[in-house]
mmCIF file of C-alpha atoms and ligand atoms in Angstrom:
data_model
loop_
_atom_site.group_PDB
_atom_site.id
_atom_site.type_symbol
_atom_site.label_atom_id
_atom_site.label_comp_id
_atom_site.label_asym_id
_atom_site.label_seq_id
_atom_site.Cartn_x
_atom_site.Cartn_y
_atom_site.Cartn_z
ATOM 1 C CA UNK P 1 -0.007 -0.001 0.003
ATOM 2 C CA UNK P 2 2.596 2.510 -1.118
ATOM 3 C CA UNK P 3 -0.052 5.127 -1.905
ATOM 4 C CA UNK P 4 -0.460 5.670 1.819
ATOM 5 C CA UNK P 5 2.809 7.552 1.971
ATOM 6 C CA UNK P 6 1.837 10.326 -0.467
ATOM 7 C CA UNK P 7 2.142 13.884 0.662
ATOM 8 C CA UNK P 8 -0.454 16.549 -0.032
ATOM 9 C CA UNK P 9 0.732 18.753 -2.934
ATOM 10 C CA UNK P 10 -1.098 21.631 -1.318
ATOM 11 C CA UNK P 11 0.196 21.626 2.285
ATOM 12 C CA UNK P 12 2.640 18.673 2.434
ATOM 13 C CA UNK P 13 0.454 16.940 5.032
ATOM 14 C CA UNK P 14 0.132 13.165 4.877
ATOM 15 C CA UNK P 15 -2.714 11.941 2.674
ATOM 16 C CA UNK P 16 -4.998 9.091 3.639
ATOM 17 C CA UNK P 17 -7.286 7.065 1.418
ATOM 18 C CA UNK P 18 -10.930 7.870 2.112
ATOM 19 C CA UNK P 19 -12.999 4.846 1.080
ATOM 20 C CA UNK P 20 -16.250 6.804 1.198
ATOM 21 C CA UNK P 21 -15.238 9.179 -1.579
ATOM 22 C CA UNK P 22 -12.700 6.893 -3.218
ATOM 23 C CA UNK P 23 -10.054 9.634 -3.125
ATOM 24 C CA UNK P 24 -6.947 10.504 -1.191
ATOM 25 C CA UNK P 25 -7.915 13.008 1.476
ATOM 26 C CA UNK P 26 -5.741 15.545 3.283
ATOM 27 C CA UNK P 27 -6.801 15.823 6.888
ATOM 28 C CA UNK P 28 -5.108 19.139 7.286
ATOM 29 C CA UNK P 29 -6.479 21.156 4.374
ATOM 30 C CA UNK P 30 -9.365 18.976 3.215
ATOM 31 C CA UNK P 31 -8.018 18.689 -0.335
ATOM 32 C CA UNK P 32 -8.846 15.520 -2.222
ATOM 33 C CA UNK P 33 -6.790 13.843 -4.932
ATOM 34 C CA UNK P 34 -7.206 10.956 -7.337
ATOM 35 C CA UNK P 35 -4.814 8.141 -6.250
ATOM 36 C CA UNK P 36 -3.909 7.296 -9.876
ATOM 37 C CA UNK P 37 -2.931 10.885 -10.568
ATOM 38 C CA UNK P 38 -0.782 10.982 -7.437
ATOM 39 C CA UNK P 39 0.980 7.837 -8.523
ATOM 40 C CA UNK P 40 1.908 9.364 -11.868
ATOM 41 C CA UNK P 41 2.941 12.562 -10.120
ATOM 42 C CA UNK P 42 5.382 10.599 -7.984
ATOM 43 C CA UNK P 43 6.758 8.657 -10.933
ATOM 44 C CA UNK P 44 7.641 11.819 -12.785
ATOM 45 C CA UNK P 45 9.404 13.230 -9.748
ATOM 46 C CA UNK P 46 11.499 10.100 -9.244
ATOM 47 C CA UNK P 47 13.060 10.273 -12.708
ATOM 48 C CA UNK P 48 14.938 13.521 -12.361
ATOM 49 C CA UNK P 49 18.607 13.736 -11.620
ATOM 50 C CA UNK P 50 21.328 15.790 -13.284
ATOM 51 C CA UNK P 51 24.592 14.274 -14.441
ATOM 52 C CA UNK P 52 27.913 16.077 -14.419
ATOM 53 C CA UNK P 53 28.439 18.329 -17.443
ATOM 54 C CA UNK P 54 30.322 16.592 -20.197
ATOM 55 C CA UNK P 55 33.022 19.014 -21.338
ATOM 56 C CA UNK P 56 36.098 18.228 -23.371
ATOM 57 C CA UNK P 57 39.427 18.909 -21.779
ATOM 58 C CA UNK P 58 40.878 21.841 -23.694
ATOM 59 C CA UNK P 59 44.003 21.065 -25.623
ATOM 60 C CA UNK P 60 45.830 23.373 -27.950
ATOM 61 C CA UNK P 61 49.122 23.980 -29.679
ATOM 62 C CA UNK P 62 51.667 26.257 -28.148
ATOM 63 C CA UNK P 63 52.257 29.589 -29.742
ATOM 64 C CA UNK P 64 55.694 29.364 -31.325
ATOM 65 C CA UNK P 65 56.438 32.247 -33.572
ATOM 66 C CA UNK P 66 59.848 33.932 -33.736
ATOM 67 C CA UNK P 67 58.193 37.224 -34.668
ATOM 68 C CA UNK P 68 56.208 37.436 -31.449
ATOM 69 C CA UNK P 69 57.315 39.030 -28.245
ATOM 70 C CA UNK P 70 55.762 39.383 -24.857
ATOM 71 C CA UNK P 71 55.290 42.546 -22.840
ATOM 72 C CA UNK P 72 55.060 42.227 -19.110
ATOM 73 C CA UNK P 73 53.496 44.936 -16.969
ATOM 74 C CA UNK P 74 55.519 45.434 -13.799
ATOM 75 C CA UNK P 75 52.604 47.046 -12.086
ATOM 76 C CA UNK P 76 49.549 44.797 -12.654
ATOM 77 C CA UNK P 77 51.223 41.665 -14.038
ATOM 78 C CA UNK P 78 49.446 41.732 -17.403
ATOM 79 C CA UNK P 79 51.191 39.606 -19.983
ATOM 80 C CA UNK P 80 50.634 40.845 -23.486
ATOM 81 C CA UNK P 81 51.634 39.242 -26.731
ATOM 82 C CA UNK P 82 52.486 41.321 -29.778
ATOM 83 C CA UNK P 83 54.596 41.308 -32.907
ATOM 84 C CA UNK P 84 58.200 42.236 -32.171
ATOM 85 C CA UNK P 85 57.694 45.443 -34.122
ATOM 86 C CA UNK P 86 54.740 46.529 -31.955
ATOM 87 C CA UNK P 87 56.106 48.375 -28.966
ATOM 88 C CA UNK P 88 53.945 48.643 -25.892
ATOM 89 C CA UNK P 89 54.911 51.809 -24.060
ATOM 90 C CA UNK P 90 52.232 51.561 -21.393
ATOM 91 C CA UNK P 91 49.897 48.929 -20.042
ATOM 92 C CA UNK P 92 46.409 49.027 -21.568
ATOM 93 C CA UNK P 93 44.897 47.741 -18.334
ATOM 94 C CA UNK P 94 46.464 49.836 -15.597
ATOM 95 C CA UNK P 95 48.009 52.708 -17.580
ATOM 96 C CA UNK P 96 51.435 51.980 -16.076
ATOM 97 C CA UNK P 97 54.547 52.750 -18.149
ATOM 98 C CA UNK P 98 56.715 50.066 -16.543
ATOM 99 C CA UNK P 99 56.630 47.536 -19.323
ATOM 100 C CA UNK P 100 59.274 44.846 -19.798
ATOM 101 C CA UNK P 101 59.758 43.085 -23.085
ATOM 102 C CA UNK P 102 60.698 39.459 -23.313
ATOM 103 C CA UNK P 103 60.435 36.278 -25.324
ATOM 104 C CA UNK P 104 57.202 34.443 -25.714
ATOM 105 C CA UNK P 105 57.042 31.106 -23.970
ATOM 106 C CA UNK P 106 54.373 28.602 -23.076
ATOM 107 C CA UNK P 107 51.385 30.578 -24.339
ATOM 108 C CA UNK P 108 48.516 28.801 -26.022
ATOM 109 C CA UNK P 109 47.809 29.557 -29.620
ATOM 110 C CA UNK P 110 44.241 30.791 -30.140
ATOM 111 C CA UNK P 111 41.885 28.769 -32.321
ATOM 112 C CA UNK P 112 39.832 31.703 -33.572
ATOM 113 C CA UNK P 113 40.045 35.449 -33.884
ATOM 114 C CA UNK P 114 37.492 38.139 -34.718
ATOM 115 C CA UNK P 115 39.571 40.721 -36.606
ATOM 116 C CA UNK P 116 39.324 44.429 -35.811
ATOM 117 C CA UNK P 117 36.782 46.159 -38.057
ATOM 118 C CA UNK P 118 36.823 49.585 -36.434
ATOM 119 C CA UNK P 119 39.996 51.494 -37.307
ATOM 120 C CA UNK P 120 41.997 53.390 -34.734
ATOM 121 C CA UNK P 121 41.050 56.780 -36.202
ATOM 122 C CA UNK P 122 37.377 55.889 -35.958
ATOM 123 C CA UNK P 123 37.771 54.730 -32.358
ATOM 124 C CA UNK P 124 39.581 57.957 -31.466
ATOM 125 C CA UNK P 125 36.897 60.058 -33.126
ATOM 126 C CA UNK P 126 34.216 58.254 -31.124
ATOM 127 C CA UNK P 127 36.122 58.787 -27.900
ATOM 128 C CA UNK P 128 36.500 62.507 -28.686
ATOM 129 C CA UNK P 129 32.779 62.722 -29.334
ATOM 130 C CA UNK P 130 32.111 60.923 -26.051
ATOM 131 C CA UNK P 131 34.295 63.395 -24.130
ATOM 132 C CA UNK P 132 33.099 66.554 -25.772
ATOM 133 C CA UNK P 133 30.729 68.749 -23.815
ATOM 134 C CA UNK P 134 31.624 67.078 -20.522
ATOM 135 C CA UNK P 135 32.966 69.799 -18.304
ATOM 136 C CA UNK P 136 35.556 67.910 -16.292
ATOM 137 C CA UNK P 137 37.114 66.114 -19.159
ATOM 138 C CA UNK P 138 38.977 68.527 -21.436
ATOM 139 C CA UNK P 139 41.849 69.064 -18.978
ATOM 140 C CA UNK P 140 42.017 65.373 -18.242
ATOM 141 C CA UNK P 141 42.010 63.917 -21.702
ATOM 142 C CA UNK P 142 42.153 66.386 -24.512
ATOM 143 C CA UNK P 143 45.039 68.548 -23.244
ATOM 144 C CA UNK P 144 47.433 65.668 -22.699
ATOM 145 C CA UNK P 145 46.628 63.984 -25.959
ATOM 146 C CA UNK P 146 45.445 61.095 -23.915
ATOM 147 C CA UNK P 147 43.191 59.918 -26.666
ATOM 148 C CA UNK P 148 46.324 58.986 -28.605
ATOM 149 C CA UNK P 149 46.880 56.295 -25.990
ATOM 150 C CA UNK P 150 43.913 54.283 -27.152
ATOM 151 C CA UNK P 151 45.118 50.718 -27.712
ATOM 152 C CA UNK P 152 43.732 47.836 -29.725
ATOM 153 C CA UNK P 153 43.757 44.749 -27.533
ATOM 154 C CA UNK P 154 42.616 41.256 -28.381
ATOM 155 C CA UNK P 155 40.906 39.973 -25.257
ATOM 156 C CA UNK P 156 41.099 36.218 -24.664
ATOM 157 C CA UNK P 157 37.828 34.308 -24.522
ATOM 158 C CA UNK P 158 36.767 30.727 -24.064
ATOM 159 C CA UNK P 159 33.872 29.760 -26.294
ATOM 160 C CA UNK P 160 31.663 26.903 -25.191
ATOM 161 C CA UNK P 161 29.435 24.789 -27.478
ATOM 162 C CA UNK P 162 27.118 22.143 -26.082
ATOM 163 C CA UNK P 163 23.762 20.436 -26.124
ATOM 164 C CA UNK P 164 21.583 20.839 -23.056
ATOM 165 C CA UNK P 165 18.949 18.232 -22.409
ATOM 166 C CA UNK P 166 16.565 19.311 -19.714
ATOM 167 C CA UNK P 167 13.806 17.733 -17.669
ATOM 168 C CA UNK P 168 12.065 20.274 -15.534
ATOM 169 C CA UNK P 169 8.961 19.894 -13.388
ATOM 170 C CA UNK P 170 6.875 22.680 -11.947
ATOM 171 C CA UNK P 171 4.157 22.750 -9.349
ATOM 172 C CA UNK P 172 1.372 24.988 -10.537
ATOM 173 C CA UNK P 173 -1.962 26.125 -9.170
ATOM 174 C CA UNK P 174 -5.168 27.474 -10.569
ATOM 175 C CA UNK P 175 -7.518 29.095 -8.100
ATOM 176 C CA UNK P 176 -11.257 29.633 -8.571
ATOM 177 C CA UNK P 177 -13.456 31.385 -6.017
ATOM 178 C CA UNK P 178 -17.175 31.905 -6.020
ATOM 179 C CA UNK P 179 -19.985 32.864 -3.670
ATOM 180 C CA UNK P 180 -23.064 30.886 -2.955
ATOM 181 C CA UNK P 181 -25.470 32.043 -0.320
ATOM 182 C CA UNK P 182 -23.492 33.020 2.765
ATOM 183 C CA UNK P 183 -20.428 31.063 1.764
ATOM 184 C CA UNK P 184 -17.421 31.875 -0.292
ATOM 185 C CA UNK P 185 -15.844 28.847 -1.932
ATOM 186 C CA UNK P 186 -12.267 28.493 -3.081
ATOM 187 C CA UNK P 187 -11.220 25.662 -5.328
ATOM 188 C CA UNK P 188 -7.517 25.160 -5.862
ATOM 189 C CA UNK P 189 -6.460 22.839 -8.695
ATOM 190 C CA UNK P 190 -2.943 21.459 -8.530
ATOM 191 C CA UNK P 191 -0.888 20.641 -11.588
ATOM 192 C CA UNK P 192 2.411 18.893 -11.955
ATOM 193 C CA UNK P 193 3.888 20.196 -15.157
ATOM 194 C CA UNK P 194 6.677 18.392 -16.898
ATOM 195 C CA UNK P 195 8.789 19.869 -19.640
ATOM 196 C CA UNK P 196 11.491 18.021 -21.481
ATOM 197 C CA UNK P 197 13.548 19.104 -24.432
ATOM 198 C CA UNK P 198 16.895 19.963 -25.938
ATOM 199 C CA UNK P 199 18.597 23.277 -26.559
ATOM 200 C CA UNK P 200 21.770 23.665 -28.576
ATOM 201 C CA UNK P 201 24.216 26.345 -27.464
ATOM 202 C CA UNK P 202 26.957 27.732 -29.644
ATOM 203 C CA UNK P 203 29.919 29.882 -28.668
ATOM 204 C CA UNK P 204 28.907 30.904 -25.188
ATOM 205 C CA UNK P 205 31.630 33.369 -24.331
ATOM 206 C CA UNK P 206 33.498 33.374 -21.026
ATOM 207 C CA UNK P 207 36.101 36.081 -20.515
ATOM 208 C CA UNK P 208 39.547 34.545 -19.993
ATOM 209 C CA UNK P 209 41.184 37.708 -18.713
ATOM 210 C CA UNK P 210 41.399 38.571 -15.043
ATOM 211 C CA UNK P 211 42.411 42.147 -15.839
ATOM 212 C CA UNK P 212 39.487 42.864 -18.120
ATOM 213 C CA UNK P 213 36.509 43.758 -15.959
ATOM 214 C CA UNK P 214 33.722 41.211 -16.560
ATOM 215 C CA UNK P 215 30.991 43.841 -16.369
ATOM 216 C CA UNK P 216 32.720 45.883 -19.058
ATOM 217 C CA UNK P 217 33.343 42.915 -21.261
ATOM 218 C CA UNK P 218 29.748 41.759 -21.003
ATOM 219 C CA UNK P 219 28.557 45.260 -21.779
ATOM 220 C CA UNK P 220 30.648 45.178 -24.975
ATOM 221 C CA UNK P 221 28.864 42.047 -26.152
ATOM 222 C CA UNK P 222 27.449 40.847 -28.399
ATOM 223 C CA UNK P 223 30.126 39.990 -30.936
ATOM 224 C CA UNK P 224 29.153 38.523 -34.244
ATOM 225 C CA UNK P 225 30.878 35.158 -34.153
ATOM 226 C CA UNK P 226 29.996 34.419 -37.758
ATOM 227 C CA UNK P 227 32.947 36.642 -38.603
ATOM 228 C CA UNK P 228 35.402 34.666 -36.484
ATOM 229 C CA UNK P 229 38.215 33.171 -38.530
ATOM 230 C CA UNK P 230 41.010 30.683 -37.888
ATOM 231 C CA UNK P 231 43.764 32.417 -36.019
ATOM 232 C CA UNK P 232 46.868 33.586 -37.837
ATOM 233 C CA UNK P 233 49.626 35.786 -36.433
ATOM 234 C CA UNK P 234 49.020 38.333 -39.186
ATOM 235 C CA UNK P 235 45.847 39.528 -37.440
ATOM 236 C CA UNK P 236 47.995 40.743 -34.560
ATOM 237 C CA UNK P 237 49.786 43.306 -36.674
ATOM 238 C CA UNK P 238 49.599 46.627 -34.820
ATOM 239 C CA UNK P 239 47.582 45.234 -31.940
ATOM 240 C CA UNK P 240 48.282 43.673 -28.587
ATOM 241 C CA UNK P 241 46.908 40.326 -27.483
ATOM 242 C CA UNK P 242 46.260 39.605 -23.847
ATOM 243 C CA UNK P 243 47.409 36.221 -22.660
ATOM 244 C CA UNK P 244 44.585 34.452 -20.802
ATOM 245 C CA UNK P 245 45.047 34.130 -17.058
ATOM 246 C CA UNK P 246 41.800 32.258 -16.397
ATOM 247 C CA UNK P 247 42.139 28.832 -18.010
ATOM 248 C CA UNK P 248 39.450 26.763 -19.731
ATOM 249 C CA UNK P 249 39.002 24.546 -16.696
ATOM 250 C CA UNK P 250 38.258 27.445 -14.337
ATOM 251 C CA UNK P 251 35.882 28.987 -16.889
ATOM 252 C CA UNK P 252 33.647 25.918 -17.009
ATOM 253 C CA UNK P 253 31.539 26.733 -13.909
ATOM 254 C CA UNK P 254 30.657 30.135 -15.380
ATOM 255 C CA UNK P 255 29.675 28.553 -18.718
ATOM 256 C CA UNK P 256 27.616 25.915 -16.886
ATOM 257 C CA UNK P 257 25.800 28.624 -14.969
ATOM 258 C CA UNK P 258 25.044 30.669 -18.092
ATOM 259 C CA UNK P 259 23.708 27.590 -19.882
ATOM 260 C CA UNK P 260 21.637 26.528 -16.897
ATOM 261 C CA UNK P 261 20.109 29.975 -16.406
ATOM 262 C CA UNK P 262 19.220 30.336 -20.098
ATOM 263 C CA UNK P 263 17.738 26.838 -20.295
ATOM 264 C CA UNK P 264 15.618 27.392 -17.196
ATOM 265 C CA UNK P 265 14.422 30.713 -18.546
ATOM 266 C CA UNK P 266 13.471 29.293 -21.958
ATOM 267 C CA UNK P 267 11.593 26.404 -20.407
ATOM 268 C CA UNK P 268 9.788 28.569 -17.853
ATOM 269 C CA UNK P 269 8.471 30.717 -20.721
ATOM 270 C CA UNK P 270 6.473 27.708 -21.914
ATOM 271 C CA UNK P 271 4.526 27.362 -18.651
ATOM 272 C CA UNK P 272 1.762 29.934 -18.616
ATOM 273 C CA UNK P 273 -1.846 30.319 -17.612
ATOM 274 C CA UNK P 274 -1.469 29.421 -13.939
ATOM 275 C CA UNK P 275 -1.914 31.506 -10.814
ATOM 276 C CA UNK P 276 1.294 30.195 -9.232
ATOM 277 C CA UNK P 277 4.199 28.308 -10.802
ATOM 278 C CA UNK P 278 7.046 26.979 -8.672
ATOM 279 C CA UNK P 279 9.929 24.991 -10.174
ATOM 280 C CA UNK P 280 10.103 21.709 -8.364
ATOM 281 C CA UNK P 281 12.982 19.843 -9.858
ATOM 282 C CA UNK P 282 15.450 20.610 -12.602
ATOM 283 C CA UNK P 283 17.722 18.161 -14.343
ATOM 284 C CA UNK P 284 19.930 19.561 -17.066
ATOM 285 C CA UNK P 285 22.478 17.331 -18.776
ATOM 286 C CA UNK P 286 25.162 18.933 -20.891
ATOM 287 C CA UNK P 287 26.613 16.783 -23.620
ATOM 288 C CA UNK P 288 28.920 17.253 -26.637
ATOM 289 C CA UNK P 289 30.723 20.054 -24.827
ATOM 290 C CA UNK P 290 33.453 21.658 -26.923
ATOM 291 C CA UNK P 291 35.753 24.477 -25.937
ATOM 292 C CA UNK P 292 37.626 26.860 -28.190
ATOM 293 C CA UNK P 293 40.025 29.672 -27.463
ATOM 294 C CA UNK P 294 39.331 32.944 -29.244
ATOM 295 C CA UNK P 295 40.589 36.521 -29.329
ATOM 296 C CA UNK P 296 38.054 39.345 -29.492
ATOM 297 C CA UNK P 297 38.916 42.911 -30.533
ATOM 298 C CA UNK P 298 38.586 45.761 -28.022
ATOM 299 C CA UNK P 299 39.800 49.363 -28.211
ATOM 300 C CA UNK P 300 40.836 50.428 -24.739
ATOM 301 C CA UNK P 301 41.896 53.445 -22.779
ATOM 302 C CA UNK P 302 42.566 53.219 -19.085
ATOM 303 C CA UNK P 303 43.312 56.280 -17.126
ATOM 304 C CA UNK P 304 43.806 57.174 -13.475
ATOM 305 C CA UNK P 305 42.008 60.106 -11.949
ATOM 306 C CA UNK P 306 41.724 60.834 -8.243
ATOM 307 C CA UNK P 307 43.215 57.443 -7.376
ATOM 308 C CA UNK P 308 40.674 55.590 -9.442
ATOM 309 C CA UNK P 309 41.083 53.882 -12.812
ATOM 310 C CA UNK P 310 38.597 54.783 -15.506
ATOM 311 C CA UNK P 311 38.075 52.520 -18.469
ATOM 312 C CA UNK P 312 36.840 53.398 -21.917
ATOM 313 C CA UNK P 313 36.261 50.459 -24.138
ATOM 314 C CA UNK P 314 34.889 49.905 -27.582
ATOM 315 C CA UNK P 315 33.872 46.708 -29.335
ATOM 316 C CA UNK P 316 36.454 46.571 -32.141
ATOM 317 C CA UNK P 317 34.004 44.791 -34.394
ATOM 318 C CA UNK P 318 30.681 46.607 -33.888
ATOM 319 C CA UNK P 319 31.779 49.977 -32.501
ATOM 320 C CA UNK P 320 29.657 49.640 -29.364
ATOM 321 C CA UNK P 321 31.160 51.984 -26.832
ATOM 322 C CA UNK P 322 31.132 52.041 -23.045
ATOM 323 C CA UNK P 323 32.864 54.204 -20.534
ATOM 324 C CA UNK P 324 32.717 55.776 -17.164
ATOM 325 C CA UNK P 325 33.415 59.415 -16.485
ATOM 326 C CA UNK P 326 34.462 60.973 -13.185
ATOM 327 C CA UNK P 327 31.518 63.362 -13.286
ATOM 328 C CA UNK P 328 28.708 61.083 -14.322
ATOM 329 C CA UNK P 329 29.344 57.766 -12.687
ATOM 330 C CA UNK P 330 25.719 56.977 -12.022
ATOM 331 C CA UNK P 331 24.652 57.376 -15.574
ATOM 332 C CA UNK P 332 27.335 55.264 -17.163
ATOM 333 C CA UNK P 333 27.338 52.530 -14.592
ATOM 334 C CA UNK P 334 23.616 52.367 -15.039
ATOM 335 C CA UNK P 335 24.227 51.854 -18.705
ATOM 336 C CA UNK P 336 26.787 49.131 -18.155
ATOM 337 C CA UNK P 337 24.674 47.294 -15.620
ATOM 338 C CA UNK P 338 21.566 47.475 -17.734
ATOM 339 C CA UNK P 339 22.944 45.274 -20.429
ATOM 340 C CA UNK P 340 22.836 41.575 -19.908
ATOM 341 C CA UNK P 341 24.872 39.219 -21.979
ATOM 342 C CA UNK P 342 22.976 37.573 -24.750
ATOM 343 C CA UNK P 343 23.664 34.107 -26.013
ATOM 344 C CA UNK P 344 25.065 34.142 -29.477
ATOM 345 C CA UNK P 345 22.843 31.403 -30.709
ATOM 346 C CA UNK P 346 19.945 29.606 -29.140
ATOM 347 C CA UNK P 347 19.004 26.533 -31.069
ATOM 348 C CA UNK P 348 15.600 25.051 -31.591
ATOM 349 C CA UNK P 349 13.717 24.420 -28.422
ATOM 350 C CA UNK P 350 11.450 21.457 -28.518
ATOM 351 C CA UNK P 351 9.004 20.990 -25.730
ATOM 352 C CA UNK P 352 6.667 18.158 -25.212
ATOM 353 C CA UNK P 353 4.353 17.324 -22.364
HETATM 354 ZN ZN1 ZN E 1 -3.268 19.384 2.529
HETATM 355 ZN ZN1 ZN E 2 49.384 46.878 -16.024
#
């Protein structure tokens, strides 16, 4: 008599079979339930359990190119790769001038690169436009030719591809009330909703640079990954490339979280028409996980003012521009925070009940 152990979906009290009405009855809240329905309800709930995400271990070739050198910032520790002919005279991250040059060793060669599309002159013009009319800025930037210091940096990114197979159940309620004579009646119907389906994710970006502020980098998204090409050293010409300091392994939890959040959101959108919906159990299995290492173009200017570092950054592909000014913090931080990262591609979502 396993049905005796069912719990009331309404109040979690223990249900007992009432032979008079032929239903399971809750002694606490007086709800009644069909025993067959409860049995099914339990079966669905038993099935769910998530497995560990199935990601490849990232392997890549080392970057061995006699024409490449490495610049090391003495102040913040940034390690930047560039052609030997590209001299870094200051650090694009902390604005420090204490840069050491050395030989490249042990760096991973990127798989993909999105080449710069916005030219330096265009980036400088945008920055000038951004600064103009802002009262505090002329002395800070324009007088010292600071805008000349704008640097093209390829920021390292891990791109995650995978399939997410999800089984999600929700408890839902519909409530109906009516009046009859001196009584008000409330009828609550309980639903166990089950959604199962697959979503394909492509190129979910996770920033591989500790020095590049995540909020800034996410505000610069999206990039158009269709324009990503196989990496070749030639794309570096005139630009700097940051060496990743967050490896693929440590970026996995962030990718997992982004995939999980997006999957849950997409599935929840399919449950509508109820007064209350509460997720009950979620099982998301990630399979076919592939990781690639890519460089994304960013124009950057970092500058110190009143003991604080201010960053201006521009998406080197789309021209999207973000920045924070000493006089209008609120406004620009609001802008940065208001943008949430968007998945590059969300595949077909199939849902069946
Ligand atoms: Zn109850
Ligand atoms: Zn630095």
